[in-house]
Amino acid sequence: SSALRLPQRLAGMTLPALFCLSLPALAVQTINVGHTLSDNSHYSAGVDAFKAKLEELSTGEFVVEEHTSGSLGGERAMIEGLQIGTIDAVITSTGPLGNFVPQSYVLDLPFLFDDYDHARCVLDSEIGQELLDKVGEHDLVGLAWSENGFRHMTNNVRDIKTPQDDAGLKIRTMENEVHMAAFKAMGAHPTPMAFPELFTALQQGTVDGQENPISVILTSNLWEVQDHLSLTGHVYSPAIMLGSPILWDGLNDEQKGWFIEAARAGAEATREMVSRLETEGVDELESKGMSVVRDIDKAPFREAVQPAYKIYTDEYGSEWLDRIRGSE
Ligand code: PAF
């Protein structure tokens, strides 16, 4: 059958049969994977591992091409690209995902997860799988949870040690209503913006600051345009590898299994790099000239962002929040 792969089709054939056979050229399908970070980032490490695994499992039937640095658009635009089939797969933070899959907003609540182990454990649990399945109800395919990391604040005005230090600062946030509510509650002026526009906005002073994991601040060179870094770790930022439903519908079950296995391998490589940079990266940013506030009393920040919880539960209920809290 044409569904059999080349080695299986050749096995067992006599030599003359092999010579008479005119084999149809094996179709190689290129899988275009996009993300907004640079080619030395944790997302890129994830794509490398995804590529290696998918090409190995499919013995070259699929070839992965990586598109870095937002060359296919910001995260929100890329998710739309998946829905109409102009992109095959994307690694994105959950930042804009709630606009498509409201259930995912729960993961963006500040101070929901205590540490990396806690966040990874929940995402790898049944809850994580159910949320991935929810993604599948919105014209997208949730291949695997990946990771962006705990977000920390940077700005060009002052060291942030308390939530009051945020007052009056124009802070770029992701296009995420939960994050915007949290920054508003701290007295900042949240300015939602797609990531590819951020570097210039910081450089030109359109915004004073932003917040992102160490791995992003380092590999997207935000340290070049930001002076102060505070290790607020105010929210865990999950990432997800999403596939296009148009790609997915053309795959058989075995092929779908390869994609999921490859996406999980990618997520593991990404998590490894996030963990490494979370410690090494802070020293590096300091050596590049950033003023770093390491010891932050998180209690007042946790208190200050409570309005974000109310806004979230008023709109989406508390089912997912209770489940995550109950899983501790
Ligand atoms: O700040 C963001 O938009 C995201 O954290 C980023 C940098 C695009 C990575 O997903």
mmCIF file of C-alpha atoms and ligand atoms in Angstrom:
data_model
loop_
_atom_site.group_PDB
_atom_site.id
_atom_site.type_symbol
_atom_site.label_atom_id
_atom_site.label_comp_id
_atom_site.label_asym_id
_atom_site.label_seq_id
_atom_site.Cartn_x
_atom_site.Cartn_y
_atom_site.Cartn_z
ATOM 1 C CA SER A 1 0.000 0.000 0.000
ATOM 2 C CA SER A 2 1.195 3.509 -0.670
ATOM 3 C CA ALA A 3 0.776 4.155 3.040
ATOM 4 C CA LEU A 4 3.788 1.908 3.660
ATOM 5 C CA ARG A 5 7.120 3.614 3.895
ATOM 6 C CA LEU A 6 9.955 2.950 1.471
ATOM 7 C CA PRO A 7 11.911 0.308 3.419
ATOM 8 C CA GLN A 8 8.720 -1.678 4.062
ATOM 9 C CA ARG A 9 7.718 -1.495 0.411
ATOM 10 C CA LEU A 10 11.087 -2.708 -0.812
ATOM 11 C CA ALA A 11 11.370 -5.526 1.720
ATOM 12 C CA GLY A 12 10.554 -8.895 0.261
ATOM 13 C CA MET A 13 10.655 -7.835 -3.414
ATOM 14 C CA THR A 14 12.672 -9.917 -5.838
ATOM 15 C CA LEU A 15 15.476 -8.191 -7.703
ATOM 16 C CA PRO A 16 13.662 -8.055 -11.090
ATOM 17 C CA ALA A 17 10.590 -6.666 -9.411
ATOM 18 C CA LEU A 18 12.743 -3.968 -7.885
ATOM 19 C CA PHE A 19 14.147 -2.998 -11.293
ATOM 20 C CA CYS A 20 10.737 -2.956 -13.016
ATOM 21 C CA LEU A 21 9.200 -0.890 -10.328
ATOM 22 C CA SER A 22 8.893 2.774 -10.989
ATOM 23 C CA LEU A 23 8.491 4.179 -7.518
ATOM 24 C CA PRO A 24 6.567 7.393 -7.108
ATOM 25 C CA ALA A 25 8.806 10.054 -5.609
ATOM 26 C CA LEU A 26 8.313 10.104 -1.866
ATOM 27 C CA ALA A 27 6.626 13.347 -0.972
ATOM 28 C CA VAL A 28 8.571 15.300 1.595
ATOM 29 C CA GLN A 29 6.417 17.730 3.509
ATOM 30 C CA THR A 30 7.966 20.904 4.861
ATOM 31 C CA ILE A 31 6.675 21.964 8.252
ATOM 32 C CA ASN A 32 7.035 25.699 8.859
ATOM 33 C CA VAL A 33 7.438 26.487 12.545
ATOM 34 C CA GLY A 34 7.356 30.087 13.742
ATOM 35 C CA HIS A 35 8.210 31.892 16.957
ATOM 36 C CA THR A 36 9.079 35.420 18.055
ATOM 37 C CA LEU A 37 12.453 34.821 19.690
ATOM 38 C CA SER A 38 15.995 34.744 18.358
ATOM 39 C CA ASP A 39 17.882 31.690 17.156
ATOM 40 C CA ASN A 40 19.827 31.408 20.427
ATOM 41 C CA SER A 41 16.637 31.393 22.535
ATOM 42 C CA HIS A 42 14.887 28.692 24.542
ATOM 43 C CA TYR A 43 12.169 28.486 21.862
ATOM 44 C CA SER A 44 14.812 27.881 19.231
ATOM 45 C CA ALA A 45 16.319 25.117 21.377
ATOM 46 C CA GLY A 46 12.796 23.661 21.410
ATOM 47 C CA VAL A 47 12.450 23.820 17.637
ATOM 48 C CA ASP A 48 15.860 22.161 17.202
ATOM 49 C CA ALA A 49 14.782 19.236 19.383
ATOM 50 C CA PHE A 50 11.352 19.099 17.680
ATOM 51 C CA LYS A 51 13.004 19.046 14.266
ATOM 52 C CA ALA A 52 15.495 16.336 15.206
ATOM 53 C CA LYS A 53 12.777 14.109 16.678
ATOM 54 C CA LEU A 54 10.193 14.603 13.912
ATOM 55 C CA GLU A 55 12.699 14.057 11.130
ATOM 56 C CA GLU A 56 14.017 10.946 12.895
ATOM 57 C CA LEU A 57 10.593 9.440 13.609
ATOM 58 C CA SER A 58 9.312 10.122 10.097
ATOM 59 C CA THR A 59 12.601 9.089 8.450
ATOM 60 C CA GLY A 60 12.632 12.353 6.565
ATOM 61 C CA GLU A 61 9.005 12.363 5.434
ATOM 62 C CA PHE A 62 8.674 15.685 7.267
ATOM 63 C CA VAL A 63 11.317 18.381 7.161
ATOM 64 C CA VAL A 64 11.128 21.222 9.660
ATOM 65 C CA GLU A 65 11.914 24.817 8.766
ATOM 66 C CA GLU A 66 12.264 27.309 11.593
ATOM 67 C CA HIS A 67 11.182 30.971 11.284
ATOM 68 C CA THR A 68 12.579 33.032 14.144
ATOM 69 C CA SER A 69 12.322 36.570 15.506
ATOM 70 C CA GLY A 70 8.709 37.185 14.565
ATOM 71 C CA SER A 71 9.467 36.915 10.835
ATOM 72 C CA LEU A 72 6.002 35.328 10.478
ATOM 73 C CA GLY A 73 4.401 37.940 12.769
ATOM 74 C CA GLY A 74 3.715 38.457 16.453
ATOM 75 C CA GLU A 75 2.233 35.666 18.546
ATOM 76 C CA ARG A 76 -1.378 36.670 18.047
ATOM 77 C CA ALA A 77 -0.938 36.996 14.291
ATOM 78 C CA MET A 78 0.816 33.620 14.107
ATOM 79 C CA ILE A 79 -2.029 31.905 15.960
ATOM 80 C CA GLU A 80 -4.400 33.342 13.360
ATOM 81 C CA GLY A 81 -2.011 32.007 10.706
ATOM 82 C CA LEU A 82 -2.412 28.516 12.147
ATOM 83 C CA GLN A 83 -6.182 28.769 11.938
ATOM 84 C CA ILE A 84 -6.114 29.607 8.244
ATOM 85 C CA GLY A 85 -3.246 27.240 7.496
ATOM 86 C CA THR A 86 -0.538 29.707 6.426
ATOM 87 C CA ILE A 87 1.745 28.387 9.212
ATOM 88 C CA ASP A 88 2.027 24.745 10.310
ATOM 89 C CA ALA A 89 3.196 25.091 13.913
ATOM 90 C CA VAL A 90 4.049 27.817 16.396
ATOM 91 C CA ILE A 91 5.684 28.086 19.794
ATOM 92 C CA THR A 92 3.996 30.893 21.664
ATOM 93 C CA SER A 93 3.565 32.045 25.233
ATOM 94 C CA THR A 94 0.006 31.771 26.514
ATOM 95 C CA GLY A 95 -0.033 35.593 26.442
ATOM 96 C CA PRO A 96 -2.398 35.950 23.475
ATOM 97 C CA LEU A 97 -3.903 32.443 23.717
ATOM 98 C CA GLY A 98 -6.766 33.482 25.996
ATOM 99 C CA ASN A 99 -8.115 35.585 23.133
ATOM 100 C CA PHE A 100 -8.745 32.291 21.329
ATOM 101 C CA VAL A 101 -9.133 29.782 24.193
ATOM 102 C CA PRO A 102 -10.530 31.627 27.253
ATOM 103 C CA GLN A 103 -9.921 28.622 29.540
ATOM 104 C CA SER A 104 -6.180 29.214 29.199
ATOM 105 C CA TYR A 105 -6.380 32.589 30.991
ATOM 106 C CA VAL A 106 -6.229 30.761 34.308
ATOM 107 C CA LEU A 107 -2.571 29.919 33.640
ATOM 108 C CA ASP A 108 -1.715 33.617 33.325
ATOM 109 C CA LEU A 109 -2.854 34.574 36.826
ATOM 110 C CA PRO A 110 -0.015 36.207 38.786
ATOM 111 C CA PHE A 111 1.541 34.234 41.641
ATOM 112 C CA LEU A 112 -0.518 31.149 40.777
ATOM 113 C CA PHE A 113 2.488 28.843 40.640
ATOM 114 C CA ASP A 114 5.086 28.772 43.416
ATOM 115 C CA ASP A 115 8.048 27.634 41.380
ATOM 116 C CA TYR A 116 9.094 25.785 38.223
ATOM 117 C CA ASP A 117 8.406 22.339 39.681
ATOM 118 C CA HIS A 118 4.872 23.343 40.598
ATOM 119 C CA ALA A 119 4.078 24.830 37.179
ATOM 120 C CA ARG A 120 5.607 21.960 35.221
ATOM 121 C CA CYS A 121 3.879 19.411 37.401
ATOM 122 C CA VAL A 122 0.426 20.961 36.787
ATOM 123 C CA LEU A 123 1.018 21.318 33.035
ATOM 124 C CA ASP A 124 2.163 17.690 32.837
ATOM 125 C CA SER A 125 -0.887 16.502 34.783
ATOM 126 C CA GLU A 126 -4.408 15.636 33.682
ATOM 127 C CA ILE A 127 -5.306 19.345 34.064
ATOM 128 C CA GLY A 128 -2.664 20.280 31.513
ATOM 129 C CA GLN A 129 -3.908 17.595 29.143
ATOM 130 C CA GLU A 130 -7.508 18.792 29.497
ATOM 131 C CA LEU A 131 -6.447 22.348 28.734
ATOM 132 C CA LEU A 132 -4.572 21.104 25.657
ATOM 133 C CA ASP A 133 -7.782 19.350 24.612
ATOM 134 C CA LYS A 134 -9.719 22.612 25.100
ATOM 135 C CA VAL A 135 -7.301 24.276 22.676
ATOM 136 C CA GLY A 136 -8.445 21.671 20.161
ATOM 137 C CA GLU A 137 -12.011 23.011 20.388
ATOM 138 C CA HIS A 138 -10.956 26.393 18.995
ATOM 139 C CA ASP A 139 -9.614 25.626 15.529
ATOM 140 C CA LEU A 140 -6.121 24.973 16.864
ATOM 141 C CA VAL A 141 -4.163 21.892 17.883
ATOM 142 C CA GLY A 142 -2.421 21.840 21.273
ATOM 143 C CA LEU A 143 0.624 19.627 20.682
ATOM 144 C CA ALA A 144 2.448 20.094 24.008
ATOM 145 C CA TRP A 145 2.945 22.543 26.835
ATOM 146 C CA SER A 146 6.310 24.197 26.583
ATOM 147 C CA GLU A 147 7.780 26.997 28.664
ATOM 148 C CA ASN A 148 8.607 30.674 28.601
ATOM 149 C CA GLY A 149 9.397 31.084 32.303
ATOM 150 C CA PHE A 150 8.803 33.265 35.345
ATOM 151 C CA ARG A 151 8.461 36.879 34.295
ATOM 152 C CA HIS A 152 10.511 39.648 35.885
ATOM 153 C CA MET A 153 10.164 43.413 35.538
ATOM 154 C CA THR A 154 12.593 45.710 33.768
ATOM 155 C CA ASN A 155 12.410 49.456 33.212
ATOM 156 C CA ASN A 156 14.426 52.595 32.601
ATOM 157 C CA VAL A 157 13.193 54.707 35.495
ATOM 158 C CA ARG A 158 13.966 53.081 38.852
ATOM 159 C CA ASP A 159 14.702 49.909 40.769
ATOM 160 C CA ILE A 160 11.389 48.217 41.544
ATOM 161 C CA LYS A 161 11.304 46.843 45.076
ATOM 162 C CA THR A 162 7.631 47.273 45.993
ATOM 163 C CA PRO A 163 4.419 47.409 43.929
ATOM 164 C CA GLN A 164 4.299 51.171 44.621
ATOM 165 C CA ASP A 165 7.492 51.525 42.597
ATOM 166 C CA ASP A 166 5.426 50.563 39.548
ATOM 167 C CA ALA A 167 3.156 53.565 39.962
ATOM 168 C CA GLY A 168 2.979 55.747 36.895
ATOM 169 C CA LEU A 169 5.287 53.570 34.795
ATOM 170 C CA LYS A 170 4.258 52.759 31.264
ATOM 171 C CA ILE A 171 4.762 49.024 31.125
ATOM 172 C CA ARG A 172 4.385 47.017 27.959
ATOM 173 C CA THR A 173 2.326 43.904 28.659
ATOM 174 C CA MET A 174 1.300 41.062 26.447
ATOM 175 C CA GLU A 175 -2.092 41.272 24.776
ATOM 176 C CA ASN A 176 -3.600 39.560 27.807
ATOM 177 C CA GLU A 177 -6.397 40.988 29.924
ATOM 178 C CA VAL A 178 -5.335 39.195 33.126
ATOM 179 C CA HIS A 179 -1.820 40.663 32.907
ATOM 180 C CA MET A 180 -3.165 44.112 32.096
ATOM 181 C CA ALA A 181 -5.467 43.991 35.132
ATOM 182 C CA ALA A 182 -2.524 43.032 37.369
ATOM 183 C CA PHE A 183 -0.384 45.964 36.220
ATOM 184 C CA LYS A 184 -3.271 48.382 36.474
ATOM 185 C CA ALA A 185 -3.784 47.187 40.055
ATOM 186 C CA MET A 186 -0.157 48.089 40.812
ATOM 187 C CA GLY A 187 -0.734 51.612 39.535
ATOM 188 C CA ALA A 188 1.212 51.162 36.294
ATOM 189 C CA HIS A 189 -0.095 52.082 32.848
ATOM 190 C CA PRO A 190 -0.213 48.751 31.019
ATOM 191 C CA THR A 191 0.381 49.113 27.290
ATOM 192 C CA PRO A 192 -0.380 45.928 25.348
ATOM 193 C CA MET A 193 1.863 45.441 22.365
ATOM 194 C CA ALA A 194 3.062 42.591 20.155
ATOM 195 C CA PHE A 195 6.593 41.523 21.066
ATOM 196 C CA PRO A 196 8.239 42.350 17.705
ATOM 197 C CA GLU A 197 7.422 46.032 18.355
ATOM 198 C CA LEU A 198 8.857 46.068 21.860
ATOM 199 C CA PHE A 199 12.575 46.694 21.326
ATOM 200 C CA THR A 200 11.958 49.874 19.335
ATOM 201 C CA ALA A 201 9.268 51.032 21.776
ATOM 202 C CA LEU A 202 11.768 50.710 24.652
ATOM 203 C CA GLN A 203 14.519 52.335 22.651
ATOM 204 C CA GLN A 204 12.338 55.298 21.729
ATOM 205 C CA GLY A 205 10.831 55.614 25.191
ATOM 206 C CA THR A 206 7.259 54.928 24.056
ATOM 207 C CA VAL A 207 7.129 52.666 27.115
ATOM 208 C CA ASP A 208 9.308 52.750 30.255
ATOM 209 C CA GLY A 209 9.477 49.062 30.888
ATOM 210 C CA GLN A 210 8.349 45.545 30.208
ATOM 211 C CA GLU A 211 8.327 42.158 31.892
ATOM 212 C CA ASN A 212 9.661 38.872 30.569
ATOM 213 C CA PRO A 213 11.646 35.832 31.687
ATOM 214 C CA ILE A 214 15.431 36.097 32.029
ATOM 215 C CA SER A 215 15.898 33.965 28.923
ATOM 216 C CA VAL A 216 13.962 36.540 26.854
ATOM 217 C CA ILE A 217 15.608 39.609 28.394
ATOM 218 C CA LEU A 218 18.960 38.070 27.577
ATOM 219 C CA THR A 219 18.473 36.495 24.148
ATOM 220 C CA SER A 220 16.322 39.327 22.727
ATOM 221 C CA ASN A 221 18.926 41.850 23.908
ATOM 222 C CA LEU A 222 16.430 43.822 25.986
ATOM 223 C CA TRP A 223 19.312 44.609 28.339
ATOM 224 C CA GLU A 224 20.596 46.973 25.640
ATOM 225 C CA VAL A 225 17.556 49.207 26.143
ATOM 226 C CA GLN A 226 16.678 48.591 29.821
ATOM 227 C CA ASP A 227 18.629 49.624 32.926
ATOM 228 C CA HIS A 228 16.770 48.108 35.894
ATOM 229 C CA LEU A 229 15.866 44.462 36.485
ATOM 230 C CA SER A 230 13.842 43.255 39.478
ATOM 231 C CA LEU A 231 13.418 39.538 40.070
ATOM 232 C CA THR A 232 9.705 39.830 40.811
ATOM 233 C CA GLY A 233 8.800 36.455 39.288
ATOM 234 C CA HIS A 234 5.256 37.837 39.380
ATOM 235 C CA VAL A 235 3.811 35.365 36.938
ATOM 236 C CA TYR A 236 4.760 32.058 35.383
ATOM 237 C CA SER A 237 4.499 32.298 31.617
ATOM 238 C CA PRO A 238 3.721 28.948 30.025
ATOM 239 C CA ALA A 239 4.413 28.403 26.357
ATOM 240 C CA ILE A 240 2.627 25.999 24.089
ATOM 241 C CA MET A 241 3.435 24.323 20.813
ATOM 242 C CA LEU A 242 0.401 24.739 18.609
ATOM 243 C CA GLY A 243 -0.311 23.070 15.287
ATOM 244 C CA SER A 244 -2.560 24.125 12.439
ATOM 245 C CA PRO A 245 -5.818 22.169 12.194
ATOM 246 C CA ILE A 246 -5.345 22.156 8.422
ATOM 247 C CA LEU A 247 -2.025 20.334 8.770
ATOM 248 C CA TRP A 248 -3.479 18.055 11.443
ATOM 249 C CA ASP A 249 -6.489 16.949 9.417
ATOM 250 C CA GLY A 250 -4.157 15.731 6.680
ATOM 251 C CA LEU A 251 -2.171 13.457 9.010
ATOM 252 C CA ASN A 252 -2.814 9.821 9.846
ATOM 253 C CA ASP A 253 -2.705 8.582 13.453
ATOM 254 C CA GLU A 254 0.903 7.432 13.271
ATOM 255 C CA GLN A 255 2.012 10.805 11.945
ATOM 256 C CA LYS A 256 0.022 12.631 14.630
ATOM 257 C CA GLY A 257 1.854 10.537 17.222
ATOM 258 C CA TRP A 258 5.212 11.633 15.758
ATOM 259 C CA PHE A 259 4.243 15.292 16.020
ATOM 260 C CA ILE A 260 3.188 14.945 19.643
ATOM 261 C CA GLU A 261 6.333 13.031 20.590
ATOM 262 C CA ALA A 262 8.493 15.596 18.796
ATOM 263 C CA ALA A 263 6.658 18.514 20.457
ATOM 264 C CA ARG A 264 7.259 16.934 23.871
ATOM 265 C CA ALA A 265 10.963 16.535 23.087
ATOM 266 C CA GLY A 266 11.006 20.199 22.080
ATOM 267 C CA ALA A 267 9.343 21.263 25.322
ATOM 268 C CA GLU A 268 11.890 19.341 27.357
ATOM 269 C CA ALA A 269 14.806 21.035 25.605
ATOM 270 C CA THR A 270 13.146 24.414 26.141
ATOM 271 C CA ARG A 271 12.617 23.796 29.863
ATOM 272 C CA GLU A 272 16.259 22.778 30.251
ATOM 273 C CA MET A 273 17.444 26.030 28.743
ATOM 274 C CA VAL A 274 14.999 28.135 30.780
ATOM 275 C CA SER A 275 16.266 26.504 33.983
ATOM 276 C CA ARG A 276 19.891 27.094 33.051
ATOM 277 C CA LEU A 277 19.411 30.750 32.119
ATOM 278 C CA GLU A 278 17.251 31.490 35.157
ATOM 279 C CA THR A 279 20.413 31.345 37.245
ATOM 280 C CA GLU A 280 23.324 32.001 34.883
ATOM 281 C CA GLY A 281 21.410 34.657 32.951
ATOM 282 C CA VAL A 282 20.943 37.047 35.877
ATOM 283 C CA ASP A 283 24.701 37.280 36.438
ATOM 284 C CA GLU A 284 25.202 37.820 32.742
ATOM 285 C CA LEU A 285 22.632 40.631 32.628
ATOM 286 C CA GLU A 286 24.330 42.247 35.597
ATOM 287 C CA SER A 287 27.691 42.013 33.897
ATOM 288 C CA LYS A 288 26.114 43.717 30.873
ATOM 289 C CA GLY A 289 25.285 46.685 33.075
ATOM 290 C CA MET A 290 21.770 46.110 34.404
ATOM 291 C CA SER A 291 21.042 47.118 37.991
ATOM 292 C CA VAL A 292 19.564 43.941 39.500
ATOM 293 C CA VAL A 293 17.260 43.742 42.537
ATOM 294 C CA ARG A 294 17.421 40.089 43.580
ATOM 295 C CA ASP A 295 15.651 39.961 46.921
ATOM 296 C CA ILE A 296 12.059 40.930 46.473
ATOM 297 C CA ASP A 297 9.432 40.587 49.184
ATOM 298 C CA LYS A 298 6.696 39.019 47.068
ATOM 299 C CA ALA A 299 3.891 39.316 49.642
ATOM 300 C CA PRO A 300 2.968 42.964 48.844
ATOM 301 C CA PHE A 301 3.040 42.203 45.104
ATOM 302 C CA ARG A 302 0.811 39.163 45.623
ATOM 303 C CA GLU A 303 -1.579 41.358 47.602
ATOM 304 C CA ALA A 304 -1.537 44.182 45.057
ATOM 305 C CA VAL A 305 -2.519 41.988 42.102
ATOM 306 C CA GLN A 306 -5.599 40.455 43.776
ATOM 307 C CA PRO A 307 -7.980 42.534 41.598
ATOM 308 C CA ALA A 308 -6.782 40.480 38.631
ATOM 309 C CA TYR A 309 -8.195 37.367 40.330
ATOM 310 C CA LYS A 310 -11.573 39.022 40.805
ATOM 311 C CA ILE A 311 -11.680 40.193 37.198
ATOM 312 C CA TYR A 312 -10.768 36.681 36.084
ATOM 313 C CA THR A 313 -13.285 34.817 38.266
ATOM 314 C CA ASP A 314 -16.108 37.302 37.573
ATOM 315 C CA GLU A 315 -15.736 36.603 33.896
ATOM 316 C CA TYR A 316 -14.650 32.968 33.714
ATOM 317 C CA GLY A 317 -15.694 31.410 37.036
ATOM 318 C CA SER A 318 -13.356 29.596 39.392
ATOM 319 C CA GLU A 319 -13.511 26.002 38.144
ATOM 320 C CA TRP A 320 -10.023 25.851 36.640
ATOM 321 C CA LEU A 321 -8.495 27.964 39.378
ATOM 322 C CA ASP A 322 -9.923 25.672 42.069
ATOM 323 C CA ARG A 323 -8.696 22.618 40.224
ATOM 324 C CA ILE A 324 -5.163 23.969 39.963
ATOM 325 C CA ARG A 325 -5.154 25.009 43.609
ATOM 326 C CA GLY A 326 -6.658 21.683 44.625
ATOM 327 C CA SER A 327 -3.910 19.800 42.819
ATOM 328 C CA GLU A 328 -1.245 21.146 45.170
HETATM 329 O O1 PAF B 1 6.456 39.094 26.047
HETATM 330 C C1 PAF B 1 6.011 38.308 25.195
HETATM 331 O O2 PAF B 1 5.228 38.654 24.305
HETATM 332 C C2 PAF B 1 6.415 36.852 25.283
HETATM 333 O O3 PAF B 1 6.891 36.558 26.554
HETATM 334 C C3 PAF B 1 7.487 36.479 24.244
HETATM 335 C C4 PAF B 1 8.746 37.247 24.475
HETATM 336 C C5 PAF B 1 6.976 36.789 22.844
HETATM 337 C C6 PAF B 1 7.820 35.009 24.327
HETATM 338 O O4 PAF B 1 6.709 34.200 24.189
#
